[in-house]
GROMACS .gro file of C-alpha atoms in nm:
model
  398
    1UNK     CA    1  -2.952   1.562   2.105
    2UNK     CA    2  -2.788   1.603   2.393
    3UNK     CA    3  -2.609   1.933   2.479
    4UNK     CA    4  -2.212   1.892   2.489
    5UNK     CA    5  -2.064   2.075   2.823
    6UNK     CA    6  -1.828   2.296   2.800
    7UNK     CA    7  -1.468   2.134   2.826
    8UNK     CA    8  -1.481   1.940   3.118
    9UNK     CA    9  -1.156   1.842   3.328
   10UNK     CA   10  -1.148   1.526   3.220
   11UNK     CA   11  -0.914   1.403   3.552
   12UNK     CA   12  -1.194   1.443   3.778
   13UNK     CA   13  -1.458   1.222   3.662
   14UNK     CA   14  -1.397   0.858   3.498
   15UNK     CA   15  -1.497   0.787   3.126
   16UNK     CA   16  -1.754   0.457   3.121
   17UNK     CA   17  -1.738   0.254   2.824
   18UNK     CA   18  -2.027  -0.013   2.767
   19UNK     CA   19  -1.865  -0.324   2.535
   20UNK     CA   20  -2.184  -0.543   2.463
   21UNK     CA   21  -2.197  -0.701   2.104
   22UNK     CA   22  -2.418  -0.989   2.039
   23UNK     CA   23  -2.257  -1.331   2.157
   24UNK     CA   24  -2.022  -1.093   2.368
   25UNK     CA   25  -1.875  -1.454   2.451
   26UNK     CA   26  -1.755  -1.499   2.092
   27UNK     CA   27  -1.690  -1.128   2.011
   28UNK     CA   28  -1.497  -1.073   2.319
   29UNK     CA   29  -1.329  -0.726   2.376
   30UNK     CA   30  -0.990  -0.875   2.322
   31UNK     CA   31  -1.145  -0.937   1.980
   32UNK     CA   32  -1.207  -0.681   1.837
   33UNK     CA   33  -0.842  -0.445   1.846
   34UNK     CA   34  -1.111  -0.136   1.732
   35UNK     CA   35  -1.242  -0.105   2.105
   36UNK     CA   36  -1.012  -0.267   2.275
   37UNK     CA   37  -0.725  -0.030   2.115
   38UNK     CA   38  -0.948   0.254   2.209
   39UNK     CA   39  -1.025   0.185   2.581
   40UNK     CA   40  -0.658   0.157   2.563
   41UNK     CA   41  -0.600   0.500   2.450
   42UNK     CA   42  -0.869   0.649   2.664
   43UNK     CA   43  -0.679   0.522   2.977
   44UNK     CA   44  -0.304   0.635   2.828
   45UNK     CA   45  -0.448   0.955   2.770
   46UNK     CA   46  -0.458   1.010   3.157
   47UNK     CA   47  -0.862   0.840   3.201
   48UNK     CA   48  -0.973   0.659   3.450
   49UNK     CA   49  -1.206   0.401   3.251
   50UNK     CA   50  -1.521   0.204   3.395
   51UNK     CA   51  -1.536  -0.109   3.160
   52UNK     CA   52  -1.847  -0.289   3.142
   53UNK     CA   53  -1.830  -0.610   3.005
   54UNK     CA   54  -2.049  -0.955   2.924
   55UNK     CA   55  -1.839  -1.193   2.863
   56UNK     CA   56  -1.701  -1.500   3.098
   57UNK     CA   57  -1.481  -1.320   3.346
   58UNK     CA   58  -1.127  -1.414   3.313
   59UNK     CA   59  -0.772  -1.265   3.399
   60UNK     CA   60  -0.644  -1.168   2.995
   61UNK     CA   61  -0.723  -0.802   3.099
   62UNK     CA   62  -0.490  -0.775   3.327
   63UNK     CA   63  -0.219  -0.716   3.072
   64UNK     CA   64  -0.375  -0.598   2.778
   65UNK     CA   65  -0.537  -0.298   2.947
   66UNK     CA   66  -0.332  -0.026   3.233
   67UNK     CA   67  -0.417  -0.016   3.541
   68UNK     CA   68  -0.659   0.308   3.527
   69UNK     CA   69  -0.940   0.085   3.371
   70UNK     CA   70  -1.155  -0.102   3.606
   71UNK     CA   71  -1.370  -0.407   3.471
   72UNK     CA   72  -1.684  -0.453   3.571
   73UNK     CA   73  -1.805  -0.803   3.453
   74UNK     CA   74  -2.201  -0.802   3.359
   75UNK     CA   75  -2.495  -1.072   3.442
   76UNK     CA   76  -2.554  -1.241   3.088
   77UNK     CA   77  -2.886  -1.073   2.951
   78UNK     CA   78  -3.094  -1.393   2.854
   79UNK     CA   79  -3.411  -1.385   2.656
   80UNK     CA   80  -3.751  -1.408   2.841
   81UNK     CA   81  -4.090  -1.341   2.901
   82UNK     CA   82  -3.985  -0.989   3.057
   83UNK     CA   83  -3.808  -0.871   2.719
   84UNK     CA   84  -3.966  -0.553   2.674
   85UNK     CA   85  -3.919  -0.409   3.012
   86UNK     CA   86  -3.579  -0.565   2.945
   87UNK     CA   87  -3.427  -0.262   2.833
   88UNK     CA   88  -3.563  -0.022   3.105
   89UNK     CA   89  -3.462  -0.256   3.370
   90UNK     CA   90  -3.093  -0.298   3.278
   91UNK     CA   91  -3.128   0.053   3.215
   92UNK     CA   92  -3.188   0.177   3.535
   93UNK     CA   93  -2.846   0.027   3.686
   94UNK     CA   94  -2.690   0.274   3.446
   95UNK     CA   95  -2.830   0.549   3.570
   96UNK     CA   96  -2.608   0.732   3.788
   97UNK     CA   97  -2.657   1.093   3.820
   98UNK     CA   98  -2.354   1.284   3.740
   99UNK     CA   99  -2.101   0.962   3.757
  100UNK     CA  100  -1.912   0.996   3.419
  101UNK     CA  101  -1.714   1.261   3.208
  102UNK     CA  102  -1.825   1.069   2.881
  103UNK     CA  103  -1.981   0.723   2.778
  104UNK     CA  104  -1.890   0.496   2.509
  105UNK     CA  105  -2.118   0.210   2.406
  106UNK     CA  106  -2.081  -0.049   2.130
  107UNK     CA  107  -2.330  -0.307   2.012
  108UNK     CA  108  -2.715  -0.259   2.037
  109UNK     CA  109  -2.739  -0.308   2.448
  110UNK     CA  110  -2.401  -0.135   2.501
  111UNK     CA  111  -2.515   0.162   2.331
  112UNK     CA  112  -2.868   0.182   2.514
  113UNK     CA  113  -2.730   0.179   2.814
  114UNK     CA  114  -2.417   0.405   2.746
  115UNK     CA  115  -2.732   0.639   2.654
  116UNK     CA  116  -2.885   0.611   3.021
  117UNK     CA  117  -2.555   0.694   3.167
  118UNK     CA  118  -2.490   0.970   2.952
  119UNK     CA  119  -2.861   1.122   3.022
  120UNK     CA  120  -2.782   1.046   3.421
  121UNK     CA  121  -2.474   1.262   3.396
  122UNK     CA  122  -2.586   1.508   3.128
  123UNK     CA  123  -2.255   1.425   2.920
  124UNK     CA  124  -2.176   1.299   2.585
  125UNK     CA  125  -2.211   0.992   2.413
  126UNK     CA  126  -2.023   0.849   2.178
  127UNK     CA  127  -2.188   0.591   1.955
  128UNK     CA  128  -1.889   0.265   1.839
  129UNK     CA  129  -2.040   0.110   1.557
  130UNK     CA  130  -1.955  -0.253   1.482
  131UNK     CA  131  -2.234  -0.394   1.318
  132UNK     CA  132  -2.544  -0.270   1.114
  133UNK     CA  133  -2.874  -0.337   1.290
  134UNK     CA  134  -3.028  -0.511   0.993
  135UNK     CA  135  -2.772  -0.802   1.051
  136UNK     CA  136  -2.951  -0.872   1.378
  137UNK     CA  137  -3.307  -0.852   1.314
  138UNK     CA  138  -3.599  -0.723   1.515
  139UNK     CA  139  -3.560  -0.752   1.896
  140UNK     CA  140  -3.666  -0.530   2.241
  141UNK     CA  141  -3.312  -0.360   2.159
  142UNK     CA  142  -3.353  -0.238   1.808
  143UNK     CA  143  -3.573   0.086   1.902
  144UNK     CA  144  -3.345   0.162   2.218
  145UNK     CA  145  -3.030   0.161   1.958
  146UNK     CA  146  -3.234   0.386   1.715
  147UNK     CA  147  -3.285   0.608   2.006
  148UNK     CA  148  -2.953   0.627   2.126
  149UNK     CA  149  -2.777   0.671   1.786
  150UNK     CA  150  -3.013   0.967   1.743
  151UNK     CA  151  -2.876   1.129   2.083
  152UNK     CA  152  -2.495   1.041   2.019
  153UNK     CA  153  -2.283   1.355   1.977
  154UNK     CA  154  -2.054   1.132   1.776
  155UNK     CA  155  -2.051   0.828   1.613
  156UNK     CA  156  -1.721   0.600   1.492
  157UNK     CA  157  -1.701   0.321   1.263
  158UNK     CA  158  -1.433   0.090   1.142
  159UNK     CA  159  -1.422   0.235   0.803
  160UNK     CA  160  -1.530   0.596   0.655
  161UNK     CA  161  -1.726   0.371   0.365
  162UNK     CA  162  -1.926   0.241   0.626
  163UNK     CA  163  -2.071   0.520   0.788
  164UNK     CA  164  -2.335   0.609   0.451
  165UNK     CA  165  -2.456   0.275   0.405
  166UNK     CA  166  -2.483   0.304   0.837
  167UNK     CA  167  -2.732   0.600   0.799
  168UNK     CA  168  -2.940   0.427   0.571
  169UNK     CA  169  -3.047   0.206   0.864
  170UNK     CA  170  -3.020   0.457   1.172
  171UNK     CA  171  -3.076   0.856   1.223
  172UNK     CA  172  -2.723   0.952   1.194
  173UNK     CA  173  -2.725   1.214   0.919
  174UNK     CA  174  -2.533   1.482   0.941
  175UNK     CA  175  -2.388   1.342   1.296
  176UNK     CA  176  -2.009   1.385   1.321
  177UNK     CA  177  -1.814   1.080   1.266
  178UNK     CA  178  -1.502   0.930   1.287
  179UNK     CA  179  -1.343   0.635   1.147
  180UNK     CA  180  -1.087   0.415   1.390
  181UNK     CA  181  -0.961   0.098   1.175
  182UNK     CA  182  -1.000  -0.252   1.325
  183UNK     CA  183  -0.660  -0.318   1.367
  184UNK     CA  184  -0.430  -0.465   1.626
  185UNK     CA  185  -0.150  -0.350   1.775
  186UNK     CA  186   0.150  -0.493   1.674
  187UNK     CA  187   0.405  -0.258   1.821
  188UNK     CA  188   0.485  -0.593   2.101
  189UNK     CA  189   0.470  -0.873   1.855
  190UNK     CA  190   0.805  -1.031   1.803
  191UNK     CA  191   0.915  -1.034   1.394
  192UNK     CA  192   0.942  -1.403   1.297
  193UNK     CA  193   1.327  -1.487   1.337
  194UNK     CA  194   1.458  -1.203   1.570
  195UNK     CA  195   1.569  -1.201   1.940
  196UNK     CA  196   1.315  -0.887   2.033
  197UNK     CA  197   1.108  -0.916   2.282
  198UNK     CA  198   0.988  -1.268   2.420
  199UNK     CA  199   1.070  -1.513   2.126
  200UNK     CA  200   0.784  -1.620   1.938
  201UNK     CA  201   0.634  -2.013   1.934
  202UNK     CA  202   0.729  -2.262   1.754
  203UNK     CA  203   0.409  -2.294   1.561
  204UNK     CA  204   0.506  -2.611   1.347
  205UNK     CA  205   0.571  -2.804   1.633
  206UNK     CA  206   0.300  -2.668   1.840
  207UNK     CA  207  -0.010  -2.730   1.639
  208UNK     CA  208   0.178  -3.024   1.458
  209UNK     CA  209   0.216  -2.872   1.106
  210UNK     CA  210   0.460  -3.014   0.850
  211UNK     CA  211   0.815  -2.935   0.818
  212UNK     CA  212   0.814  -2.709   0.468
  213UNK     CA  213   0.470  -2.655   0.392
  214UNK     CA  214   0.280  -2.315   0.333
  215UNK     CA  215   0.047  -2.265   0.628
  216UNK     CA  216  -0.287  -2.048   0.459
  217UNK     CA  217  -0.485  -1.954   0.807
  218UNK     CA  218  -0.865  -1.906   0.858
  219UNK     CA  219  -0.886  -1.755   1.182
  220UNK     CA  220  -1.193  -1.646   1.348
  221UNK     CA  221  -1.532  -1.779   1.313
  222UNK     CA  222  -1.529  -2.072   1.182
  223UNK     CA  223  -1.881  -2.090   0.973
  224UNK     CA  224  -2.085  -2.127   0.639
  225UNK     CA  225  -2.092  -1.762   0.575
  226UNK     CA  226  -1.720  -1.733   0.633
  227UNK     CA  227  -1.705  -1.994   0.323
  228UNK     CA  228  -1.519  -2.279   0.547
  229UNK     CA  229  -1.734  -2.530   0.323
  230UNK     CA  230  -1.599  -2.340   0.020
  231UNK     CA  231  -1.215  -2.295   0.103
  232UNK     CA  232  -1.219  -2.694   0.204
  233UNK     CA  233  -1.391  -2.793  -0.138
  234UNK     CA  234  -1.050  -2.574  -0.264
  235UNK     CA  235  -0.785  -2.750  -0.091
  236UNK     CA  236  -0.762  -3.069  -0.302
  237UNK     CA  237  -0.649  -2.799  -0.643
  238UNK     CA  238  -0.388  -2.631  -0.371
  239UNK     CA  239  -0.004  -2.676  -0.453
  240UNK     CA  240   0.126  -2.965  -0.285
  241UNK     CA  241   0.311  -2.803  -0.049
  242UNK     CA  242   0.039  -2.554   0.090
  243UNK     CA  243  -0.195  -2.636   0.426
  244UNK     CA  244  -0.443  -2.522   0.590
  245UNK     CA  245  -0.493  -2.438   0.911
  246UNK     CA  246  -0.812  -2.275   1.105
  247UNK     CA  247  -0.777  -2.155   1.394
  248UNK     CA  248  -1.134  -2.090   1.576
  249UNK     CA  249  -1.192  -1.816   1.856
  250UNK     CA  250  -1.427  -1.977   2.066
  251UNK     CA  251  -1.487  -2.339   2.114
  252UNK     CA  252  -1.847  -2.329   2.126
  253UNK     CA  253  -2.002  -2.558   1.860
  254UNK     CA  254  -1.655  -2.671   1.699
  255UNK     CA  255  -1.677  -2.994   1.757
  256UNK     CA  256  -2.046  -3.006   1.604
  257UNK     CA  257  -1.955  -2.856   1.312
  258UNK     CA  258  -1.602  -3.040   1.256
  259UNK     CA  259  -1.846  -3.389   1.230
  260UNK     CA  260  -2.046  -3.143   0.939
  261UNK     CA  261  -1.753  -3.094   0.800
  262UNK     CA  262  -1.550  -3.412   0.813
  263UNK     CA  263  -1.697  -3.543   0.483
  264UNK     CA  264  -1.461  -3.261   0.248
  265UNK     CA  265  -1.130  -3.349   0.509
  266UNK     CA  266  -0.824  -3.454   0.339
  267UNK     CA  267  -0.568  -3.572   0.622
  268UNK     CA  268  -0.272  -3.386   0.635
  269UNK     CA  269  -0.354  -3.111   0.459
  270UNK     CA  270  -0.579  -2.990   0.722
  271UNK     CA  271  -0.504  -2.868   1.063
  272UNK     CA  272  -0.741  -2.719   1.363
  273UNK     CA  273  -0.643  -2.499   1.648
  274UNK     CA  274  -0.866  -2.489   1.926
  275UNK     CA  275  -0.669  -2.309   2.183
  276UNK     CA  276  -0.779  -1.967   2.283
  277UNK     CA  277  -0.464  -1.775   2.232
  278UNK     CA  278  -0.407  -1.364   2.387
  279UNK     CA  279  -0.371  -1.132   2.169
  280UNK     CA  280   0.016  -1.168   2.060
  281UNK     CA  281   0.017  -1.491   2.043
  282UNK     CA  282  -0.221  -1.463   1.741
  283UNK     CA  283  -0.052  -1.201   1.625
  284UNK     CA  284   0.231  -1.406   1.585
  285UNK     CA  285   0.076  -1.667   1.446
  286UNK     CA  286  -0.045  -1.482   1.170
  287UNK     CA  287   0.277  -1.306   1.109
  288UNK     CA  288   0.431  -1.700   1.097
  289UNK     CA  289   0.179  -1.803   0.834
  290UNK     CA  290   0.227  -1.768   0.446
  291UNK     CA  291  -0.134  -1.593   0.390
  292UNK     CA  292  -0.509  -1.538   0.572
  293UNK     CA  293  -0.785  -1.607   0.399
  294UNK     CA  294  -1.072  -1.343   0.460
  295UNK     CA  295  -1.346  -1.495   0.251
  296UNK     CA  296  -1.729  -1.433   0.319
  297UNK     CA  297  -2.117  -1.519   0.189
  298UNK     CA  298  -2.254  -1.169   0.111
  299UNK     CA  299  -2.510  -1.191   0.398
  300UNK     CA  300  -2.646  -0.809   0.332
  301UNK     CA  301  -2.515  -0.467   0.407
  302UNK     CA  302  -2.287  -0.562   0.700
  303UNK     CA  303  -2.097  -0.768   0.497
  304UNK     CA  304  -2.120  -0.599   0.177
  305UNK     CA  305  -1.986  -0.289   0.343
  306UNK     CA  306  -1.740  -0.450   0.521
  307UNK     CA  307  -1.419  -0.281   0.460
  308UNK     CA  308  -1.149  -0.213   0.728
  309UNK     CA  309  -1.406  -0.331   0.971
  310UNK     CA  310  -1.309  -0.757   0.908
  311UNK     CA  311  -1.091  -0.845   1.216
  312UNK     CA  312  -0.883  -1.125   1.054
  313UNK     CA  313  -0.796  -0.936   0.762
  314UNK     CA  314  -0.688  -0.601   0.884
  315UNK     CA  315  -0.454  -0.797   1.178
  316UNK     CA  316  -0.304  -0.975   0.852
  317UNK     CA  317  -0.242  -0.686   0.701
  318UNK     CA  318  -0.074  -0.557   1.017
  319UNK     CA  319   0.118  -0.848   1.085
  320UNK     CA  320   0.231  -0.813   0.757
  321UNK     CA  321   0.097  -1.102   0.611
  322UNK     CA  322  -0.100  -1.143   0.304
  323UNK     CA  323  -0.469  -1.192   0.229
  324UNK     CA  324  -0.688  -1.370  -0.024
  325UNK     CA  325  -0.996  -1.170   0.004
  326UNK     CA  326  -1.352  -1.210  -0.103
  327UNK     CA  327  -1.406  -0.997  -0.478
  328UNK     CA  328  -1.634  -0.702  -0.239
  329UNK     CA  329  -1.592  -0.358  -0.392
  330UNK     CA  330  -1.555  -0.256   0.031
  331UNK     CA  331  -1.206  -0.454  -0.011
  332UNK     CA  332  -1.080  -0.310  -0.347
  333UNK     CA  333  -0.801  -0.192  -0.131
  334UNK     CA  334  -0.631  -0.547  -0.108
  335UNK     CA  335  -0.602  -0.595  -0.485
  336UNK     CA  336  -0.532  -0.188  -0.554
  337UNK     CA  337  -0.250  -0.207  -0.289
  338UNK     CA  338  -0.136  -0.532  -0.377
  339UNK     CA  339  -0.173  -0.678  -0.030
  340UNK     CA  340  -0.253  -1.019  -0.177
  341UNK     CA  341  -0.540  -1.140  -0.373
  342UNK     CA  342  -0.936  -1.080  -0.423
  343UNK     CA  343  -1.163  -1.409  -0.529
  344UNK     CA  344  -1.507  -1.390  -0.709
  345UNK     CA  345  -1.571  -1.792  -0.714
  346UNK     CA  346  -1.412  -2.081  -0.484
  347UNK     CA  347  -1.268  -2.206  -0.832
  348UNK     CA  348  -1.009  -1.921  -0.787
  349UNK     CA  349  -0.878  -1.977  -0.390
  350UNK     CA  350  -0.622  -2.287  -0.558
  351UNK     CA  351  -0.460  -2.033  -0.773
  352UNK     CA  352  -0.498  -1.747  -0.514
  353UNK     CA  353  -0.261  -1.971  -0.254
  354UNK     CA  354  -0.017  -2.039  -0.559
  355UNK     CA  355  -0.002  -1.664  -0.644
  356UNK     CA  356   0.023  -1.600  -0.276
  357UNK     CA  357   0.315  -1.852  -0.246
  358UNK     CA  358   0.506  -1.700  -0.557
  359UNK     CA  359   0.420  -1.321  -0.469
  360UNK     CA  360   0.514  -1.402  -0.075
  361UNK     CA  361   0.819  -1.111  -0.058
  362UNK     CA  362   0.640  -0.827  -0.205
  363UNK     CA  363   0.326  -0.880  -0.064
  364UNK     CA  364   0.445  -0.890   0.287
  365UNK     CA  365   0.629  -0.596   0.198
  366UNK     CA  366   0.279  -0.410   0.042
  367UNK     CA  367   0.142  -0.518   0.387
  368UNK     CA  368   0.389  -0.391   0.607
  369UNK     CA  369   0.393  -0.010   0.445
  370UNK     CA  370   0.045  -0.042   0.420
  371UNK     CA  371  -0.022  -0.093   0.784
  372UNK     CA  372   0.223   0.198   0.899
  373UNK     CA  373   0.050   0.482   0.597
  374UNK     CA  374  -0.297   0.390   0.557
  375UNK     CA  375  -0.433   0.126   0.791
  376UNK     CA  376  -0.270   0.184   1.175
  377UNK     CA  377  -0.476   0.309   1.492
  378UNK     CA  378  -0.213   0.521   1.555
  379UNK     CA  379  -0.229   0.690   1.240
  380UNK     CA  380  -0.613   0.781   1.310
  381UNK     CA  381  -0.604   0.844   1.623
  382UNK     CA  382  -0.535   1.243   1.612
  383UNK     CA  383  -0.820   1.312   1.416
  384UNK     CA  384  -1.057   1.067   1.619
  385UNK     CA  385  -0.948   1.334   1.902
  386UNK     CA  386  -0.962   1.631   1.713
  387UNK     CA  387  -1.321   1.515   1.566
  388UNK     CA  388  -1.411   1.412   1.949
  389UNK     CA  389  -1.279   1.755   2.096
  390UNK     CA  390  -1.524   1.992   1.817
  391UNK     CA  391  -1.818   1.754   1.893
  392UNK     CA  392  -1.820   1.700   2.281
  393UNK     CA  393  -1.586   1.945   2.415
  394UNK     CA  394  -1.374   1.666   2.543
  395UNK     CA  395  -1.016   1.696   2.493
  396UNK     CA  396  -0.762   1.396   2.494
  397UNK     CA  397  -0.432   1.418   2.505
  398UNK     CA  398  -0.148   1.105   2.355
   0.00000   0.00000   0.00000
């Protein structure tokens, strides 16, 4: 493992964070509010961040992120006859002798080579977990994550229920750990109805949606395994007055898969968005919405396990907007906390909207206190520092 220094003064040397998930094009930073609220938090602590990132340059960072955080966009790693001397040769560029204070890496390349920086400059590494390896199959990349994790002075996750299942599949026992929820920040997302801030869209007329009707969203990816096939078989036992809309992240394949799907359609009752949209706009779009349907194919541990770690449920929650949930035991939470409801079969999403519909107030309201007591970065983020502090000697202040 490597050694942590003794406190160093953080001011003088910049903190490099590695973002690279698999399809980094699809799972962009903005993404996923777990690192992106975290870079954020590195730089308002007084850090000068170096961002590394894979995905199609483009100007959203420019507000989400201050000014202290420099992005440096990434050649896309392609497969190829070279693949295992991939990893030493992207390694290498890495390797800067005594460059960075700390290094952050998330996903199995962003963590490999957050591992050659750390080794360059002798400092800490910090290990962001967002998936389990097993999700993603053998490749030139699974050894260098094994060998990274086992060097990491500290590892974080999405949710504490995730980290046990974690070490089943990497050599993390016993590592210190932290747990930073996936959830956005809503603190500049205009409340539906109120003159704060910028006002918010007029959704309905936007993305053409009736006049009246209960719009159920299914944000995200926009798949088998996130039951689209399942919630569309559904629709035709919704109440009348109930819609839904999905809303993809990436246009990549849509219109293939809209042709698949086009055989369960039923016209009006069915609405896409295509648009990318930043970060508050789809906040307020799920705030506007009556629920969010967060319902998945148990595809093995990373789902199974999935917890506060599911993007489009936690921002629900945050946004204060209810969720009909798949029936995981990693989700309990929803139906214990009344944030909306859990489903075991598809048979059960008609009455789940209905319930929703009827149950609208005081779920929003579960949501809402939720989000500010249980589920907020903020709320996490003093023991994230406190746990980083005891296991790197890095001290953050904010």
């Amino acid at each position: 493992m490597l050694a942590a220094p003794v406190a160093p003064t953080m001011s003088s040397k910049p903190i490099a964070f590695v973002f690279c998930p698999h399809t980094p094009n699809l799972a962009r930073l903005d993404t996923m509010p777990m690192a992106l609220n975290l870079v954020r938090k590195l730089a308002q602590a007084g850090q000068q961040v170096d961002l590394f990132l894979w995905e199609e340059p483009a100007d959203r960072y420019a507000s989400l992120l201050p000014a202290s955080v420099r992005v440096h966009y990434q050649r896309e790693i392609k497969p190829g006859p070279l693949d295992r001397l991939r990893p030493l040769w992207e390694g290498l560029r890495f390797a800067r002798p005594g460059r960075y204070a700390l290094a952050f890496g998330l996903g199995q390349i962003g963590v490999h080579l957050a591992h050659m920086a750390a080794k360059a400059s002798a400092c800490p590494l910090v290990y962001v977990n967002d998936e389990f390896p097993s999700c993603w199959g053998l490749s030139a990349w699974t050894r260098c994550e094994q060998q990274a994790a086992a060097q990491a002075a500290l590892v974080v996750v999405p949710d504490a229920a995730r980290f046990p299942p974690l070490c089943a599949e990497l050599p993390l026992a016993h590592k210190p750990w932290a747990a930073l929820p996936n959830t956005t920040d809503t603190s500049a997302t205009p409340e539906p109805g109120t003159t704060a801030g910028a006002s918010p869209p007029d959704w309905r007329q936007r993305l053409g949606l009736p006049a009246g009707a209960h719009v159920f969203l299914h944000a995200g990816s926009v798949a088998d395994w996130a039951q689209v096939p399942e919630i569309l078989c559904s629709l035709v036992h919704w109440p009348a007055d109930a819609v839904l809309l999905i809303h993809s992240r990436s246009k990549a394949g849509l219109a293939a898969y809209r042709r698949q799907m086009a055989h369960l359609d039923l016209p009006g009752r069915v609405f896409w968005s295509e648009e990318p949209l930043a970060e508050q706009e789809l906040n307020s779009l799920v705030a506007f919405c009556s629920g969010s349907l967060a319902l998945y194919r148990n595809m093995g541990p990373n789902i199974e396990y999935m917890g506060m770690s599911s993007g489009k449920l936690m921002r629900s929650i945050a946004c204060g907007t209810p969720v009909i949930a798949s029936d995981f035991a990693s989700l309990a939470f929803v139906r214990e906390n009344a944030l909306g409801v859990q489903v075991r079969h598809p048979a059960e999403i008609a009455a789940a909207v209905a319930q929703t519909i009827t149950m609208q107030a005081t779920y929003r309201r579960n949501c809402q206190a939720y989000h500010q007591t249980m589920s907020s970065f903020e709320s996490a983020w003093p023991a994230f520092c406190a746990q980083l502090r005891q296991s790197t000697g890095v001290a953050l202040s904010g």
